[in-house]
Structure formats: structure tokens, C-alpha cells
Short mmCIF file of C-alpha atoms in Angstrom, two decimals:
data_model
loop_
_atom_site.label_atom_id
_atom_site.label_comp_id
_atom_site.label_asym_id
_atom_site.label_seq_id
_atom_site.Cartn_x
_atom_site.Cartn_y
_atom_site.Cartn_z
CA MET A 1302 134.06 104.62 61.80
CA SER A 1303 133.32 106.77 58.70
CA SER A 1304 130.21 108.39 57.85
CA HIS A 1305 128.03 106.66 55.37
CA ARG A 1306 125.74 109.70 54.77
CA ALA A 1307 127.38 110.35 51.46
CA HIS A 1308 125.87 106.94 50.18
CA THR A 1309 122.81 107.18 47.91
CA ARG A 1310 120.29 104.56 46.68
CA SER A 1311 122.44 103.69 43.63
CA ASP A 1312 125.10 102.22 46.11
CA TYR A 1313 122.70 99.42 47.04
CA LEU A 1314 121.65 96.49 44.85
CA PHE A 1315 118.52 94.80 46.62
CA PHE A 1316 115.70 96.67 48.18
CA LEU A 1317 112.78 95.69 50.35
CA SER A 1318 110.00 98.03 51.23
CA TYR A 1319 108.76 98.45 54.84
CA ARG A 1320 105.65 100.15 56.15
CA THR A 1321 106.28 101.47 59.50
CA ARG A 1322 103.89 100.67 62.32
CA TRP A 1323 102.66 102.65 65.17
CA ILE A 1324 104.24 100.36 67.54
CA ASP A 1325 107.81 101.23 65.72
CA ASN A 1326 107.61 104.78 67.32
CA ASP A 1327 108.93 105.55 70.74
CA GLN A 1328 107.83 108.06 73.31
CA TYR A 1329 109.65 110.65 71.12
CA SER A 1330 107.53 109.97 68.21
CA HIS A 1331 110.19 108.55 65.81
CA VAL A 1332 111.18 104.91 65.08
CA ASN A 1333 113.10 103.48 68.05
CA ASN A 1334 116.69 102.65 67.50
CA SER A 1335 116.10 98.97 68.30
CA VAL A 1336 113.73 98.71 65.37
CA TYR A 1337 116.45 99.36 62.99
CA TYR A 1338 118.12 96.06 63.82
CA HIS A 1339 114.78 94.32 62.99
CA LEU A 1340 114.86 96.05 59.68
CA PHE A 1341 118.47 94.99 59.01
CA ASP A 1342 117.50 91.45 59.76
CA SER A 1343 114.44 91.45 57.66
CA VAL A 1344 116.16 92.63 54.43
CA VAL A 1345 119.09 90.28 55.02
CA ASN A 1346 116.99 87.16 55.65
CA THR A 1347 114.74 88.17 52.84
CA PHE A 1348 117.64 88.14 50.34
CA LEU A 1349 119.09 84.92 51.88
CA ILE A 1350 115.69 83.02 51.36
CA GLN A 1351 114.84 84.45 47.99
CA ARG A 1352 118.28 84.56 46.29
CA CYS A 1353 120.53 82.24 48.29
CA GLY A 1354 118.41 79.20 48.99
CA LEU A 1355 118.52 79.46 52.79
CA THR A 1356 115.47 78.02 54.65
CA PRO A 1357 114.54 78.00 58.34
CA ASP A 1358 115.73 74.40 58.47
CA SER A 1359 118.96 74.77 56.37
CA ALA A 1360 122.01 72.75 57.64
CA GLN A 1361 124.04 76.10 57.46
CA ILE A 1362 123.01 78.98 59.47
CA GLY A 1363 124.48 82.55 59.78
CA LEU A 1364 125.30 83.76 63.24
CA VAL A 1365 125.68 87.44 63.97
CA VAL A 1366 128.99 88.25 65.34
CA SER A 1367 128.96 92.23 65.20
CA SER A 1368 126.57 94.93 64.35
CA HIS A 1369 126.48 98.71 64.11
CA CYS A 1370 124.14 101.53 63.07
CA GLN A 1371 124.63 105.25 62.37
CA PHE A 1372 121.51 107.60 62.57
CA PHE A 1373 121.26 110.69 60.24
CA SER A 1374 117.56 111.77 60.35
CA PRO A 1375 114.51 110.66 62.30
CA LEU A 1376 111.78 108.55 60.77
CA SER A 1377 108.20 108.13 62.04
CA PHE A 1378 104.98 106.23 61.51
CA PRO A 1379 103.37 106.32 58.90
CA GLN A 1380 106.34 106.58 56.61
CA VAL A 1381 107.13 103.93 54.20
CA LEU A 1382 110.95 102.88 54.01
CA ASP A 1383 112.98 101.29 51.51
CA LEU A 1384 115.80 99.05 52.95
CA GLY A 1385 118.86 98.87 50.59
CA LEU A 1386 121.25 95.96 50.90
CA ARG A 1387 124.82 95.39 49.68
CA VAL A 1388 127.69 93.22 50.81
CA VAL A 1389 130.91 95.21 51.79
CA LYS A 1390 133.12 92.15 52.64
CA LEU A 1391 132.85 88.41 51.59
CA GLY A 1392 134.97 85.74 53.05
CA SER A 1393 134.95 81.96 52.81
CA SER A 1394 132.61 81.45 55.77
CA SER A 1395 131.56 85.17 56.59
CA VAL A 1396 129.93 88.09 55.02
CA THR A 1397 129.54 91.73 56.12
CA TYR A 1398 126.26 93.56 54.94
CA GLU A 1399 125.57 97.12 54.89
CA VAL A 1400 121.90 98.25 55.22
CA ALA A 1401 120.86 101.72 54.35
CA VAL A 1402 117.29 102.87 55.42
CA PHE A 1403 115.67 105.46 53.25
CA GLU A 1404 112.36 107.28 53.49
CA GLU A 1405 110.47 106.27 50.42
CA GLY A 1406 111.22 108.60 47.53
CA LYS A 1407 114.43 110.00 49.29
CA ASP A 1408 117.94 109.47 47.82
CA ALA A 1409 119.97 109.98 50.99
CA PRO A 1410 119.64 107.61 53.98
CA ALA A 1411 118.15 108.26 57.20
CA ALA A 1412 120.42 105.49 58.69
CA VAL A 1413 123.12 103.18 57.69
CA GLY A 1414 124.20 99.99 59.61
CA GLY A 1415 124.75 96.38 59.24
CA TYR A 1416 126.25 93.28 60.58
CA THR A 1417 128.49 90.35 60.06
CA HIS A 1418 127.33 86.78 59.63
CA VAL A 1419 129.61 83.90 60.12
CA PHE A 1420 128.08 80.83 58.65
CA VAL A 1421 128.26 77.70 60.68
CA GLU A 1422 126.95 74.09 60.63
CA ARG A 1423 123.49 74.06 62.50
CA GLY A 1424 124.32 71.22 64.79
CA SER A 1425 127.86 71.74 65.77
CA ARG A 1426 127.91 75.60 65.50
CA LYS A 1427 131.48 75.32 63.99
CA SER A 1428 132.32 77.66 61.11
CA SER A 1429 131.97 76.06 57.67
CA PRO A 1430 132.55 77.56 54.13
CA MET A 1431 129.64 78.84 52.35
CA THR A 1432 127.65 76.54 49.97
CA ASP A 1433 128.24 77.62 46.18
CA LEU A 1434 124.53 78.99 46.05
CA LEU A 1435 124.98 81.03 49.02
CA ARG A 1436 128.34 82.47 47.92
CA GLU A 1437 127.00 83.17 44.41
CA GLY A 1438 123.96 85.03 45.60
CA LEU A 1439 125.95 87.14 48.17
CA SER A 1440 128.63 87.79 45.42
CA SER A 1441 125.80 89.42 43.42
CA LEU A 1442 125.49 92.17 46.16
CA LEU A 1443 129.19 92.77 46.36
CA SER A 1444 130.14 96.36 45.34
CA THR A 1445 132.94 96.55 42.90
CA ASN A 1446 134.70 98.95 45.38
CA GLU A 1447 134.47 96.40 48.16
CA SER A 1448 136.64 93.44 49.29
CA LEU A 1449 136.50 89.62 48.36
CA GLU A 1450 138.58 88.16 51.09
CA SER A 1451 139.49 84.54 51.41
CA LYS A 1452 139.66 84.88 55.35
CA LEU A 1453 137.14 83.36 57.63
#
């Protein structure tokens, strides 16, 4: 996996602010690695709800099938973070997100990670093509350098 350290704020199209909490720190006085996955989930789901029409009771849901994170510099309470989101791959029923975690006011990310969602029917858990509204919303985050694929 290549380093995403060279990315900057301008590479991301949607942002969510997050105020760290005391409980986010671990015994080494920095944000624990597990918290980053909560941050990824928060920015992705905020976007899906606000811009793609998904709700907790939607007929179609996204299941995480893979995830990753690279860490570049530590963060700690009481820092305020900016979570940048973009789409790096968009298929007919799947999407791969990239999330950059920035310290407020910084241009270089402290961490970059993300995950892949496969959209399925809630009841059957069978893969299904994204709704038009979902696909349109996610397409708005697709970088011009990234791939639009017809697979999955």
C-alpha cells in the first residue's frame, strides 16, 4: 500500500469536524488507533445521511468488507480534528472511501484510511445496485483521478 502522506486538504471534498474527547486517548496520551475507525464511520455515515438519502431504516444498507489505516503523526485530546472524505472507487454496488484525519488548521493528514462498502438489501443481505440518489451522491465525491468501475 502506498503512502497517502502527500495528500492535502484540497484532495478531499467533504469535511466533518470532530472534537476529541478525554476518553479517545489511550495510556500513551494519544488518540487510540481504534478511535480512527469510529471517525471513518462517522464521516461516511454523515455524508450518506445528509447527501445520499440513507436512513437507519433504509431498504439498502452498506456492509464493510475491508478497511485500513496509515498513521503519520499522533493526535491527542483536546485537539479538534477535521475529517476529509472522498471516493476512490465506485462500482455498481460497492464504493471505496478514503478518509484523511487532519488536526484543525493543518494541511497534512495525521492519518489516512478508509473502507469499502458493498450495498445489499437489508433483509436478504444480497448485493444490489445502488439507488440513483446514492450513486449520484457518491459520484460527487469521486476524484477526477480515481476510477469509476462497473464491477461489483
